[in-house]
Amino acid sequence: MNIIGKNIRQLRQKNGWSQGEVAKRLKISIPAFSKIETGITDINISRLEQIANLFEVSTMDIISKEGENPQSVNFEEINSLKEKLSAREEEIIKLQKKVIDLYEEIRGEN
């Protein structure tokens, strides 16, 4: 069983639903849902979103390993990238100012 299937099974059991109930809500056959849950069948993004909506969780909750907190990992990475982007933007602004100053200096000589 893969992580996605395991997480889906845990969500189903947490809600007290049978495979048949979930399959009916997803409008698929019980064997098709069973194959998703056991990891035999890989699911596409639209099916993943459908399952996440059914269980009222994020798609990240379904694809994450137990104990992982994808939001905090992403939050730290996003903050780091924002800081790098901000530094680059400041560098670009300084370079633009230099270009303008040099252009004005050249124009002033003529």
mmCIF file of C-alpha atoms in Angstrom:
data_model
loop_
_atom_site.group_PDB
_atom_site.id
_atom_site.type_symbol
_atom_site.label_atom_id
_atom_site.label_comp_id
_atom_site.label_asym_id
_atom_site.label_seq_id
_atom_site.Cartn_x
_atom_site.Cartn_y
_atom_site.Cartn_z
ATOM 1 C CA MET A 1 0.000 0.000 0.000
ATOM 2 C CA ASN A 2 1.371 3.403 -0.948
ATOM 3 C CA ILE A 3 1.230 6.531 1.200
ATOM 4 C CA ILE A 4 -1.682 8.034 -0.712
ATOM 5 C CA GLY A 5 -3.740 4.871 -0.413
ATOM 6 C CA LYS A 6 -2.878 4.531 3.262
ATOM 7 C CA ASN A 7 -3.924 8.136 3.948
ATOM 8 C CA ILE A 8 -7.186 7.664 2.048
ATOM 9 C CA ARG A 9 -7.939 4.488 4.040
ATOM 10 C CA GLN A 10 -7.258 6.330 7.314
ATOM 11 C CA LEU A 11 -9.569 9.175 6.287
ATOM 12 C CA ARG A 12 -12.281 6.719 5.288
ATOM 13 C CA GLN A 13 -11.986 4.814 8.567
ATOM 14 C CA LYS A 14 -11.877 8.055 10.561
ATOM 15 C CA ASN A 15 -15.235 8.982 9.019
ATOM 16 C CA GLY A 16 -16.599 5.492 9.673
ATOM 17 C CA TRP A 17 -17.370 4.919 5.998
ATOM 18 C CA SER A 18 -17.159 1.656 4.094
ATOM 19 C CA GLN A 19 -15.370 1.379 0.771
ATOM 20 C CA GLY A 20 -18.809 1.099 -0.816
ATOM 21 C CA GLU A 21 -19.991 4.376 0.703
ATOM 22 C CA VAL A 22 -16.916 6.242 -0.483
ATOM 23 C CA ALA A 23 -17.094 4.662 -3.943
ATOM 24 C CA LYS A 24 -20.737 5.726 -4.230
ATOM 25 C CA ARG A 25 -19.904 9.320 -3.204
ATOM 26 C CA LEU A 26 -17.056 9.377 -5.759
ATOM 27 C CA LYS A 27 -19.345 7.802 -8.377
ATOM 28 C CA ILE A 28 -16.924 4.949 -9.053
ATOM 29 C CA SER A 29 -17.146 1.201 -8.508
ATOM 30 C CA ILE A 30 -16.133 -0.410 -5.230
ATOM 31 C CA PRO A 31 -13.304 -2.364 -6.925
ATOM 32 C CA ALA A 32 -12.023 0.877 -8.508
ATOM 33 C CA PHE A 33 -11.943 2.577 -5.099
ATOM 34 C CA SER A 34 -10.362 -0.484 -3.497
ATOM 35 C CA LYS A 35 -7.562 -0.331 -6.079
ATOM 36 C CA ILE A 36 -6.980 3.346 -5.250
ATOM 37 C CA GLU A 37 -6.878 2.618 -1.535
ATOM 38 C CA THR A 38 -4.519 -0.341 -1.897
ATOM 39 C CA GLY A 39 -2.234 1.554 -4.263
ATOM 40 C CA ILE A 40 -2.842 -0.718 -7.243
ATOM 41 C CA THR A 41 -4.218 2.197 -9.235
ATOM 42 C CA ASP A 42 -2.515 5.582 -9.322
ATOM 43 C CA ILE A 43 -4.932 8.479 -9.166
ATOM 44 C CA ASN A 44 -4.872 11.613 -11.265
ATOM 45 C CA ILE A 45 -5.021 15.154 -9.908
ATOM 46 C CA SER A 46 -8.747 15.616 -10.490
ATOM 47 C CA ARG A 47 -9.543 12.378 -8.613
ATOM 48 C CA LEU A 48 -7.157 13.416 -5.826
ATOM 49 C CA GLU A 49 -8.949 16.772 -5.527
ATOM 50 C CA GLN A 50 -12.318 14.997 -5.550
ATOM 51 C CA ILE A 51 -11.217 12.722 -2.694
ATOM 52 C CA ALA A 52 -9.740 15.653 -0.743
ATOM 53 C CA ASN A 53 -13.010 17.573 -1.103
ATOM 54 C CA LEU A 54 -15.011 14.537 0.003
ATOM 55 C CA PHE A 55 -12.969 14.195 3.200
ATOM 56 C CA GLU A 56 -12.645 17.990 3.603
ATOM 57 C CA VAL A 57 -8.838 17.936 3.675
ATOM 58 C CA SER A 58 -6.154 19.390 1.426
ATOM 59 C CA THR A 59 -4.551 17.363 -1.330
ATOM 60 C CA MET A 60 -1.271 17.825 0.578
ATOM 61 C CA ASP A 61 -2.809 16.013 3.545
ATOM 62 C CA ILE A 62 -3.485 13.035 1.295
ATOM 63 C CA ILE A 63 -0.079 12.873 -0.378
ATOM 64 C CA SER A 64 2.063 13.625 2.708
ATOM 65 C CA LYS A 65 3.783 11.051 4.860
ATOM 66 C CA GLU A 66 2.455 10.646 8.370
ATOM 67 C CA GLY A 67 4.041 13.131 10.734
ATOM 68 C CA GLU A 68 5.017 15.508 7.933
ATOM 69 C CA ASN A 69 3.688 18.989 8.086
ATOM 70 C CA PRO A 70 3.824 20.108 4.455
ATOM 71 C CA GLN A 71 2.460 23.553 5.226
ATOM 72 C CA SER A 72 5.289 24.388 7.660
ATOM 73 C CA VAL A 73 7.939 23.040 5.281
ATOM 74 C CA ASN A 74 6.459 25.059 2.438
ATOM 75 C CA PHE A 75 6.066 28.111 4.663
ATOM 76 C CA GLU A 76 9.767 28.103 5.568
ATOM 77 C CA GLU A 77 10.783 27.579 1.948
ATOM 78 C CA ILE A 78 8.439 30.314 0.743
ATOM 79 C CA ASN A 79 9.812 32.781 3.307
ATOM 80 C CA SER A 80 13.366 31.961 2.267
ATOM 81 C CA LEU A 81 12.501 32.466 -1.397
ATOM 82 C CA LYS A 82 10.718 35.748 -0.610
ATOM 83 C CA GLU A 83 13.839 37.044 1.150
ATOM 84 C CA LYS A 84 16.029 36.075 -1.812
ATOM 85 C CA LEU A 85 13.587 37.687 -4.221
ATOM 86 C CA SER A 86 13.510 40.875 -2.167
ATOM 87 C CA ALA A 87 17.314 41.050 -2.176
ATOM 88 C CA ARG A 88 17.383 40.559 -5.952
ATOM 89 C CA GLU A 89 14.765 43.264 -6.448
ATOM 90 C CA GLU A 90 16.865 45.689 -4.399
ATOM 91 C CA GLU A 91 19.892 44.782 -6.510
ATOM 92 C CA ILE A 92 17.911 45.399 -9.713
ATOM 93 C CA ILE A 93 16.729 48.787 -8.451
ATOM 94 C CA LYS A 94 20.332 49.812 -7.671
ATOM 95 C CA LEU A 95 21.487 48.668 -11.111
ATOM 96 C CA GLN A 96 18.635 50.544 -12.805
ATOM 97 C CA LYS A 97 19.650 53.682 -10.911
ATOM 98 C CA LYS A 98 23.261 53.229 -12.078
ATOM 99 C CA VAL A 99 22.097 52.843 -15.695
ATOM 100 C CA ILE A 100 20.006 56.018 -15.424
ATOM 101 C CA ASP A 101 22.912 57.938 -13.840
ATOM 102 C CA LEU A 102 25.317 56.737 -16.549
ATOM 103 C CA TYR A 103 22.824 57.622 -19.287
ATOM 104 C CA GLU A 104 22.403 61.124 -17.860
ATOM 105 C CA GLU A 105 26.171 61.488 -17.561
ATOM 106 C CA ILE A 106 26.637 60.492 -21.212
ATOM 107 C CA ARG A 107 23.855 62.847 -22.347
ATOM 108 C CA GLY A 108 25.412 65.674 -20.352
ATOM 109 C CA GLU A 109 28.753 65.286 -22.144
ATOM 110 C CA ASN A 110 27.201 65.775 -25.577
#
